[in-house]
mmCIF file of C-alpha atoms and ligand atoms in Angstrom:
data_model
loop_
_atom_site.group_PDB
_atom_site.id
_atom_site.type_symbol
_atom_site.label_atom_id
_atom_site.label_comp_id
_atom_site.label_asym_id
_atom_site.label_seq_id
_atom_site.Cartn_x
_atom_site.Cartn_y
_atom_site.Cartn_z
ATOM 1 C CA MET A 1 74.402 39.359 -77.478
ATOM 2 C CA LEU A 2 71.196 37.140 -77.850
ATOM 3 C CA TYR A 3 70.456 37.588 -81.394
ATOM 4 C CA SER A 4 72.887 37.331 -84.274
ATOM 5 C CA GLU A 5 73.444 40.383 -86.508
ATOM 6 C CA LYS A 6 71.668 38.415 -89.196
ATOM 7 C CA VAL A 7 68.561 38.003 -87.202
ATOM 8 C CA MET A 8 68.322 41.707 -86.169
ATOM 9 C CA ASP A 9 68.881 42.745 -89.901
ATOM 10 C CA HIS A 10 65.892 40.373 -90.918
ATOM 11 C CA PHE A 11 63.904 41.656 -88.249
ATOM 12 C CA ARG A 12 64.540 45.233 -88.937
ATOM 13 C CA ASN A 13 64.468 44.970 -92.707
ATOM 14 C CA PRO A 14 62.495 42.114 -93.395
ATOM 15 C CA ARG A 15 62.469 41.067 -97.212
ATOM 16 C CA ASN A 16 59.239 40.229 -99.013
ATOM 17 C CA VAL A 17 56.762 41.617 -96.639
ATOM 18 C CA GLY A 18 53.290 41.868 -98.007
ATOM 19 C CA LYS A 19 50.809 39.594 -100.001
ATOM 20 C CA LEU A 20 50.230 38.553 -103.699
ATOM 21 C CA ASP A 21 46.943 39.158 -105.014
ATOM 22 C CA ASN A 22 47.037 36.402 -107.479
ATOM 23 C CA ALA A 23 48.953 33.931 -105.624
ATOM 24 C CA ASP A 24 49.395 30.343 -107.010
ATOM 25 C CA GLY A 25 49.555 29.099 -103.250
ATOM 26 C CA VAL A 26 48.750 30.477 -100.051
ATOM 27 C CA GLY A 27 49.830 28.747 -96.686
ATOM 28 C CA GLU A 28 48.694 30.036 -93.324
ATOM 29 C CA VAL A 29 49.859 28.334 -90.242
ATOM 30 C CA GLY A 30 49.515 29.050 -86.652
ATOM 31 C CA ASN A 31 51.508 28.063 -83.604
ATOM 32 C CA ALA A 32 48.926 26.923 -80.967
ATOM 33 C CA LYS A 33 51.570 27.753 -77.900
ATOM 34 C CA CYS A 34 52.108 31.397 -78.660
ATOM 35 C CA GLY A 35 49.265 32.005 -80.799
ATOM 36 C CA ASP A 36 51.361 33.701 -83.649
ATOM 37 C CA ILE A 37 50.407 33.464 -87.162
ATOM 38 C CA MET A 38 52.017 33.335 -90.477
ATOM 39 C CA LYS A 39 50.914 33.632 -93.951
ATOM 40 C CA ILE A 40 52.944 32.961 -97.105
ATOM 41 C CA PHE A 41 51.835 33.692 -100.567
ATOM 42 C CA LEU A 42 53.811 31.939 -103.614
ATOM 43 C CA LYS A 43 53.608 32.853 -107.245
ATOM 44 C CA ILE A 44 54.696 29.685 -109.450
ATOM 45 C CA GLU A 45 55.627 29.632 -113.084
ATOM 46 C CA GLU A 46 56.209 26.453 -114.804
ATOM 47 C CA GLY A 47 57.280 24.903 -111.325
ATOM 48 C CA ILE A 48 59.503 27.625 -110.199
ATOM 49 C CA ILE A 49 58.751 30.151 -107.331
ATOM 50 C CA THR A 50 59.231 33.429 -109.275
ATOM 51 C CA ASP A 51 57.885 35.651 -106.225
ATOM 52 C CA VAL A 52 57.135 35.364 -102.598
ATOM 53 C CA LYS A 53 55.501 37.392 -99.945
ATOM 54 C CA PHE A 54 54.830 36.892 -96.269
ATOM 55 C CA ASN A 55 52.741 38.338 -93.393
ATOM 56 C CA THR A 56 53.460 37.587 -90.109
ATOM 57 C CA PHE A 57 51.714 38.357 -87.034
ATOM 58 C CA GLY A 58 54.405 37.014 -84.657
ATOM 59 C CA CYS A 59 57.449 37.769 -82.611
ATOM 60 C CA GLY A 60 60.884 39.146 -84.168
ATOM 61 C CA SER A 61 62.368 35.587 -84.488
ATOM 62 C CA ALA A 62 59.169 34.714 -86.498
ATOM 63 C CA ILE A 63 59.633 37.730 -88.611
ATOM 64 C CA ALA A 64 63.475 36.961 -89.317
ATOM 65 C CA ALA A 65 62.865 33.583 -89.973
ATOM 66 C CA SER A 66 60.165 34.335 -92.312
ATOM 67 C CA SER A 67 62.096 36.906 -94.127
ATOM 68 C CA MET A 68 65.244 34.255 -94.465
ATOM 69 C CA ALA A 69 63.096 31.255 -95.595
ATOM 70 C CA THR A 70 61.349 33.676 -98.448
ATOM 71 C CA GLU A 71 64.891 34.769 -99.659
ATOM 72 C CA MET A 72 66.146 30.875 -99.576
ATOM 73 C CA ILE A 73 63.068 29.687 -101.841
ATOM 74 C CA LYS A 74 62.720 32.565 -104.404
ATOM 75 C CA GLY A 75 63.787 31.549 -107.780
ATOM 76 C CA ARG A 76 63.864 27.503 -106.624
ATOM 77 C CA SER A 77 61.738 24.925 -107.694
ATOM 78 C CA VAL A 78 58.660 23.974 -105.232
ATOM 79 C CA GLU A 79 60.380 20.701 -104.903
ATOM 80 C CA ASP A 80 63.162 22.544 -103.436
ATOM 81 C CA ALA A 81 60.976 24.719 -101.497
ATOM 82 C CA LEU A 82 59.544 21.500 -99.729
ATOM 83 C CA THR A 83 63.159 20.436 -98.598
ATOM 84 C CA LEU A 84 63.464 23.703 -96.638
ATOM 85 C CA SER A 85 63.696 22.693 -93.099
ATOM 86 C CA ASN A 86 63.603 25.249 -90.218
ATOM 87 C CA ARG A 87 67.245 24.047 -89.117
ATOM 88 C CA ALA A 88 68.361 25.282 -92.516
ATOM 89 C CA VAL A 89 66.599 28.517 -91.894
ATOM 90 C CA VAL A 90 68.154 28.864 -88.490
ATOM 91 C CA GLU A 91 71.504 27.951 -89.777
ATOM 92 C CA ALA A 92 71.449 30.648 -92.355
ATOM 93 C CA LEU A 93 70.392 33.264 -89.524
ATOM 94 C CA ASP A 94 73.422 32.360 -87.776
ATOM 95 C CA GLY A 95 71.250 30.669 -85.057
ATOM 96 C CA LEU A 96 68.240 31.408 -82.865
ATOM 97 C CA PRO A 97 68.370 31.254 -78.985
ATOM 98 C CA PRO A 98 66.880 27.847 -78.090
ATOM 99 C CA HIS A 99 63.475 28.853 -76.761
ATOM 100 C CA LYS A 100 62.993 30.759 -80.194
ATOM 101 C CA ILE A 101 63.662 27.831 -82.447
ATOM 102 C CA HIS A 102 60.062 26.950 -82.824
ATOM 103 C CA CYS A 103 59.213 30.360 -84.330
ATOM 104 C CA SER A 104 61.322 29.103 -87.409
ATOM 105 C CA VAL A 105 59.307 26.178 -87.423
ATOM 106 C CA LEU A 106 56.341 28.440 -88.383
ATOM 107 C CA ALA A 107 58.278 29.479 -91.694
ATOM 108 C CA GLU A 108 58.841 25.994 -92.675
ATOM 109 C CA GLU A 109 55.323 24.924 -92.156
ATOM 110 C CA ALA A 110 53.980 28.119 -93.941
ATOM 111 C CA VAL A 111 56.076 27.343 -96.910
ATOM 112 C CA ARG A 112 55.003 23.657 -97.131
ATOM 113 C CA ALA A 113 51.275 24.808 -96.472
ATOM 114 C CA ALA A 114 51.470 27.233 -99.454
ATOM 115 C CA VAL A 115 53.042 24.234 -101.812
ATOM 116 C CA LYS A 116 50.318 22.121 -100.772
ATOM 117 C CA ASP A 117 47.522 24.714 -101.588
ATOM 118 C CA TYR A 118 49.271 25.088 -105.120
ATOM 119 C CA TYR A 119 49.306 21.371 -105.471
ATOM 120 C CA ASP A 120 45.765 21.056 -104.476
ATOM 121 C CA LYS A 121 44.390 23.927 -106.858
ATOM 122 C CA ASN A 122 46.192 22.486 -109.755
ATOM 123 C CA GLY A 123 45.270 18.856 -109.295
ATOM 124 C CA ILE A 124 48.851 17.997 -108.898
ATOM 125 C CA ALA A 125 49.143 14.554 -107.327
ATOM 126 C CA TYR A 126 51.534 14.095 -104.245
ATOM 127 C CA ASN A 127 52.099 11.749 -101.490
ATOM 128 C CA PRO A 128 50.232 13.048 -98.471
ATOM 129 C CA LYS A 129 52.944 11.695 -96.309
ATOM 130 C CA LEU A 130 54.800 14.896 -97.397
ATOM 131 C CA PHE A 131 52.546 16.949 -95.523
ATOM 132 C CA LYS A 132 52.253 15.306 -92.428
ATOM 133 C CA ASN A 133 52.984 17.558 -89.786
ATOM 134 C CA ALA A 134 56.944 17.462 -89.976
ATOM 135 C CA HIS A 135 57.844 18.836 -86.688
ATOM 136 C CA GLU A 136 56.556 19.151 -83.003
ATOM 137 C CA CYS A 137 58.643 21.655 -81.598
ATOM 138 C CA GLU A 138 60.236 20.348 -78.384
ATOM 139 C CA HIS A 139 61.747 23.530 -77.666
ATOM 140 C CA CYS A 140 59.050 25.640 -77.111
ATOM 141 C CA HIS A 141 59.047 26.734 -73.501
ATOM 142 C CA LEU A 142 56.164 29.318 -73.917
HETATM 143 FE FE1 FES B 1 55.555 32.498 -81.450
HETATM 144 FE FE2 FES B 1 58.034 33.381 -81.984
HETATM 145 S S1 FES B 1 56.550 32.559 -83.353
HETATM 146 S S2 FES B 1 57.058 33.465 -80.094
#
């Protein structure tokens, strides 16, 4: 079986699909290699992510990874969300095939972009290094 049951579950029944009209942070990222796009919306109250939704124009692994990533950051602080790594998402999904790892990078980057948007909109100071492109996916065989 190429994909774990968790991947299949999150692909078939993705959690938190949609958008938030009055989101406090919105992040949109694209994968230059495959052309897939992911958008994440965050509702933030007193530094806590109280709601999160995502939209993905992407492959099944990207859908599963975004679904899992939204579940992992909901109810957590924005600082916690920034530490979410694509590896943690892949682990939570019980793995992805090597050539699909880059799809999980898209989820991590969308979360980070949404937090950056929240910081920018609210004039919250941050170290720009935090948002240097964290990963170049060396596994992408597209
Ligand atoms: Fe593009 Fe998975 S995100 S192939």
